[in-house]
Each structure stands twice: as C-alpha cells, then as structure tokens.
Coordinates of C-alpha atoms in Angstrom, one line a residue:
Chain A
X1 CA 150.8 85.1 72.1
X2 CA 149.4 87.9 74.2
X3 CA 146.4 86.7 75.2
X4 CA 143.0 88.0 75.6
X5 CA 143.3 91.7 76.9
X6 CA 140.3 93.4 78.1
X7 CA 139.2 97.5 78.7
X8 CA 139.5 98.9 81.2
X9 CA 140.1 96.6 84.1
X10 CA 137.7 98.9 86.5
X11 CA 134.7 101.5 85.7
X12 CA 133.1 103.1 88.6
X13 CA 129.8 104.8 86.6
X14 CA 127.4 106.8 88.0
X15 CA 123.3 105.5 87.2
X16 CA 122.4 107.0 83.8
X17 CA 125.8 106.7 82.5
X18 CA 127.1 105.0 79.3
X19 CA 130.0 102.9 79.4
X20 CA 132.2 101.0 76.7
X21 CA 134.4 98.0 76.8
X22 CA 136.7 96.6 74.5
X23 CA 138.0 93.2 74.4
X24 CA 141.1 92.5 72.0
X25 CA 140.7 88.5 72.0
X26 CA 144.4 86.2 70.3
X27 CA 144.7 86.4 67.0
X28 CA 143.9 83.8 65.3
X29 CA 140.8 83.0 67.0
X30 CA 137.7 83.3 65.4
X31 CA 134.8 83.3 67.9
X32 CA 134.4 85.7 70.6
X33 CA 132.8 85.0 73.6
X34 CA 130.8 87.8 75.7
X35 CA 130.0 86.5 79.8
X36 CA 128.9 88.4 82.9
X37 CA 129.8 87.0 86.2
X38 CA 128.0 88.5 89.1
X39 CA 129.4 88.0 92.7
X40 CA 129.6 84.3 93.6
X41 CA 127.7 83.0 90.3
X42 CA 129.1 82.0 87.1
X43 CA 129.7 83.5 84.1
X44 CA 126.4 83.9 82.3
X45 CA 126.9 84.2 78.8
X46 CA 125.5 87.5 77.0
X47 CA 126.8 86.8 73.1
X48 CA 129.3 85.4 70.5
X49 CA 130.4 86.8 67.4
X50 CA 132.1 84.7 64.5
X51 CA 134.3 86.7 62.7
X52 CA 132.4 90.0 62.6
X53 CA 129.1 88.4 62.7
X54 CA 126.8 88.3 65.9
X55 CA 125.2 84.7 66.0
X56 CA 123.5 84.7 68.5
X57 CA 122.4 87.1 71.8
X58 CA 121.1 86.0 75.3
X59 CA 117.5 87.0 77.1
X60 CA 120.0 88.8 79.2
X61 CA 121.7 91.4 76.7
X62 CA 118.4 93.7 76.9
X63 CA 117.7 96.9 73.9
X64 CA 121.0 98.9 76.8
X65 CA 123.3 96.9 75.6
X66 CA 125.2 96.6 72.2
X67 CA 127.9 94.8 71.2
X68 CA 130.0 95.2 68.0
X69 CA 133.0 93.1 66.3
X70 CA 134.1 94.9 63.3
X71 CA 136.4 93.8 60.8
X72 CA 136.1 90.8 63.0
X73 CA 139.3 91.6 65.2
X74 CA 138.6 93.0 68.5
X75 CA 135.1 93.2 69.8
X76 CA 133.0 96.4 72.3
X77 CA 130.5 96.3 74.5
X78 CA 128.5 99.4 74.9
X79 CA 126.6 99.3 77.9
X80 CA 123.6 102.6 77.5
X81 CA 122.0 104.7 80.6
X82 CA 123.3 101.9 82.9
X83 CA 121.8 100.7 85.9
X84 CA 122.8 99.5 89.5
X85 CA 122.0 96.0 88.3
X86 CA 124.4 96.2 85.7
X87 CA 127.1 96.1 88.3
X88 CA 129.0 93.2 87.2
X89 CA 132.6 90.9 85.7
X90 CA 132.2 91.2 82.0
X91 CA 134.0 88.7 80.6
X92 CA 135.2 88.2 77.1
X93 CA 136.7 84.9 75.6
X94 CA 138.2 83.8 72.1
X95 CA 138.3 80.5 70.5
X96 CA 139.5 79.2 67.6
X97 CA 136.4 77.4 66.3
X98 CA 138.4 74.5 64.6
X99 CA 141.0 73.6 67.2
X100 CA 141.7 70.3 68.9
X101 CA 139.8 71.8 72.2
X102 CA 136.5 73.6 72.8
X103 CA 138.4 75.6 75.6
X104 CA 137.7 79.0 75.9
X105 CA 140.5 81.2 76.5
X106 CA 139.6 85.0 78.9
X107 CA 140.4 87.8 79.4
X108 CA 140.6 89.4 83.2
X109 CA 137.6 91.3 83.1
X110 CA 136.1 94.2 83.2
X111 CA 134.5 94.8 86.6
X112 CA 131.7 97.5 86.0
X113 CA 130.5 99.6 89.6
X114 CA 127.6 101.7 88.9
X115 CA 126.6 104.3 91.5
Chain B
X1 CA 120.9 80.2 81.7
X2 CA 123.1 77.9 84.4
X3 CA 123.0 74.2 83.3
X4 CA 125.4 72.7 85.8
X5 CA 125.4 72.6 89.9
X6 CA 127.7 72.2 91.5
X7 CA 128.1 70.6 94.6
X8 CA 129.5 71.9 97.3
X9 CA 129.7 75.6 96.9
X10 CA 132.4 75.9 99.3
X11 CA 135.1 73.2 100.9
X12 CA 137.7 73.5 102.8
X13 CA 140.6 71.7 103.7
X14 CA 144.6 71.1 104.9
X15 CA 146.7 71.6 102.3
X16 CA 148.1 68.0 101.5
X17 CA 144.8 66.6 101.4
X18 CA 142.6 65.9 98.3
X19 CA 140.1 67.8 97.0
X20 CA 136.7 66.6 95.1
X21 CA 134.2 68.6 93.7
X22 CA 130.9 67.7 91.7
X23 CA 128.9 69.0 88.7
X24 CA 125.8 67.5 87.6
X25 CA 124.0 68.8 84.1
X26 CA 121.0 69.2 82.1
X27 CA 121.0 68.0 78.7
X28 CA 123.4 66.1 76.3
X29 CA 127.0 67.1 75.6
X30 CA 130.2 67.4 73.6
X31 CA 132.4 67.9 76.3
X32 CA 132.4 69.2 79.4
X33 CA 135.7 71.4 81.1
X34 CA 136.8 72.8 84.1
X35 CA 137.6 76.1 84.7
X36 CA 139.6 77.8 87.7
X37 CA 139.1 81.3 89.1
X38 CA 141.4 83.2 91.2
X39 CA 139.5 85.9 93.1
X40 CA 138.9 88.6 90.5
X41 CA 140.8 87.5 87.6
X42 CA 139.3 85.6 84.5
X43 CA 139.6 82.3 84.5
X44 CA 141.9 79.6 83.1
X45 CA 140.8 76.2 81.6
X46 CA 141.5 73.4 83.5
X47 CA 141.0 70.0 81.4
X48 CA 138.5 69.2 79.0
X49 CA 136.9 65.5 78.6
X50 CA 134.4 64.6 75.8
X51 CA 131.3 62.9 75.8
X52 CA 132.8 59.3 74.7
X53 CA 135.5 59.3 78.0
X54 CA 135.5 58.1 81.2
X55 CA 137.6 59.5 83.1
X56 CA 141.2 61.6 82.5
X57 CA 144.1 62.9 84.6
X58 CA 146.1 66.1 83.8
X59 CA 148.9 66.2 86.7
X60 CA 147.1 66.3 90.2
X61 CA 143.5 66.9 88.1
X62 CA 141.7 63.6 87.4
X63 CA 138.1 64.2 86.2
X64 CA 135.5 61.7 85.5
X65 CA 132.4 62.0 83.4
X66 CA 129.0 59.7 83.8
X67 CA 126.8 60.7 80.7
X68 CA 124.5 58.8 82.0
X69 CA 124.0 60.4 85.5
X70 CA 124.8 63.7 83.7
X71 CA 127.5 64.1 85.9
X72 CA 131.3 65.2 86.4
X73 CA 133.7 65.2 89.5
X74 CA 136.8 67.1 89.5
X75 CA 139.9 65.5 92.0
X76 CA 142.5 67.6 93.0
X77 CA 144.9 65.4 94.4
X78 CA 147.8 66.3 97.6
X79 CA 146.5 70.3 97.9
X80 CA 148.6 73.1 98.1
X81 CA 147.8 76.8 99.2
X82 CA 147.8 77.9 95.6
X83 CA 144.9 76.3 94.8
X84 CA 142.5 78.2 96.6
X85 CA 139.8 79.7 93.8
X86 CA 136.7 78.9 92.5
X87 CA 136.1 75.8 90.2
X88 CA 133.7 76.0 87.7
X89 CA 132.2 73.5 85.2
X90 CA 131.2 74.1 82.0
X91 CA 129.0 72.1 79.9
X92 CA 129.4 72.1 75.9
X93 CA 125.9 71.3 74.9
X94 CA 125.3 69.9 71.8
X95 CA 123.7 72.2 69.2
X96 CA 124.7 75.1 71.5
X97 CA 127.6 76.9 70.1
X98 CA 128.5 78.2 73.7
X99 CA 129.8 77.0 77.0
X100 CA 127.4 77.3 79.7
X101 CA 128.9 77.3 83.0
X102 CA 127.8 75.9 86.8
X103 CA 127.6 78.3 89.8
X104 CA 131.1 77.2 91.4
X105 CA 132.9 75.8 94.3
X106 CA 135.1 77.7 96.1
X107 CA 138.0 76.1 97.5
X108 CA 139.9 77.2 100.3
X109 CA 143.3 75.4 101.1
X110 CA 144.6 76.0 105.0
X111 CA 148.2 75.8 105.3

C-alpha cells in the first residue's frame, strides 16, 4: 500500500494554458474524490467517482474543468484556459465505500499557480 | 460550500499545555471526523466519531460530539511542537456522499 499519489506536486502555468493533474488512489478503494483548497481555507468538494462513474460534481466545477477515471483506477483533473482564480491546491482522496470507517485517505496535493 | 465553522481560527499555546478546538455544523450527520494538515501537505485522518457516540479517545486526542447542539470539540493533551499544524473538522452529512470540511484551526505549539 503506497498511499494516494498525486502528480505533479507543483505546476506553474500562464493564464490561458491547460493543465492536467493525475491521481493514483489506493488500489482497493472504489471511491475517489477531488477537492480544491485555497490558502487559509478548508478543502472544498469538486467531484467524486465510484469506480469509473462520476456521480457528483460541485457547482465549483465550471465548464473549464473536467475529471475522468477511466477503468476505475487513476483519475485526471484537467483545467482548460486557466485563470488566476484557479490557483489553489488540488487534493485527491480515496476510500473504500464499504469499509469499517468513512475516513478519506488524501494525497499530498498538486499546487497550481497561474501567472 | 463549507458546512463547518471552527473556533478559534488560530491558537497559539506553550508546549505541554492542552489545546481545544471547536467545530459547529448545520445538518444531520452520519459521523464527524477530524483531520490534520501540515503546511503544504495533504490531510491526515485523526479520528472519527459516529452520530450515536458522545466521546471518543485516541492517544492524546479526545473528541466530543453533541448532536443536539450540532457541535464537536477536539482536545489535544500535553501538546508537543510536532502538533503544530492546521486541524479541520469534516462532517459526513446524511444523504450526502462526501465529506464537508470546515475552515480549520491553525495550531501553533511554542517550545
């Protein structure tokens, strides 16, 4: 068990560029979540998958954001035409739905800076 | 949207003292969880308390839950410098399939 892995850890991009983040969850976990966290705030829910199905998307997830989880394994979060307001830490977490606890296992996050 | 409100937003104490953080929430929940986050890192789960529990202990952590007041507290006893971090409460609302986090308490332990 290597934990939840996120790549890249840091991304600096210019406004208008596209960026993609990858999350590899704990292998036996069937639920995968994306959260966004800005400085000094708590994580805000963006979307979640159960296996390969995207079951809920927050209103925070504008049309410029898209997330996928092909084959129910790793997930990608793509942001198109980035804006300065997209600068944040993007956190991925996973859990086993039928587990004894409802805890989330988080990755170390991908920090995005849009210049 | 964030359901939880945490109090205080920042707390600074001396090593060895106890630290208490409070969390209030708005809707009915299945459970409430506390997480810790070191600067620039991901969140780490500390403890979970179910809606039918009133108190739970784990090492130096003590969590209470009052569902009638929709509030919880996290007590860290005999604090250490390594406890310096941000602490977040997260609720698992009934009918929702996600955790909703508060804004956190920044705890600083002074050696």
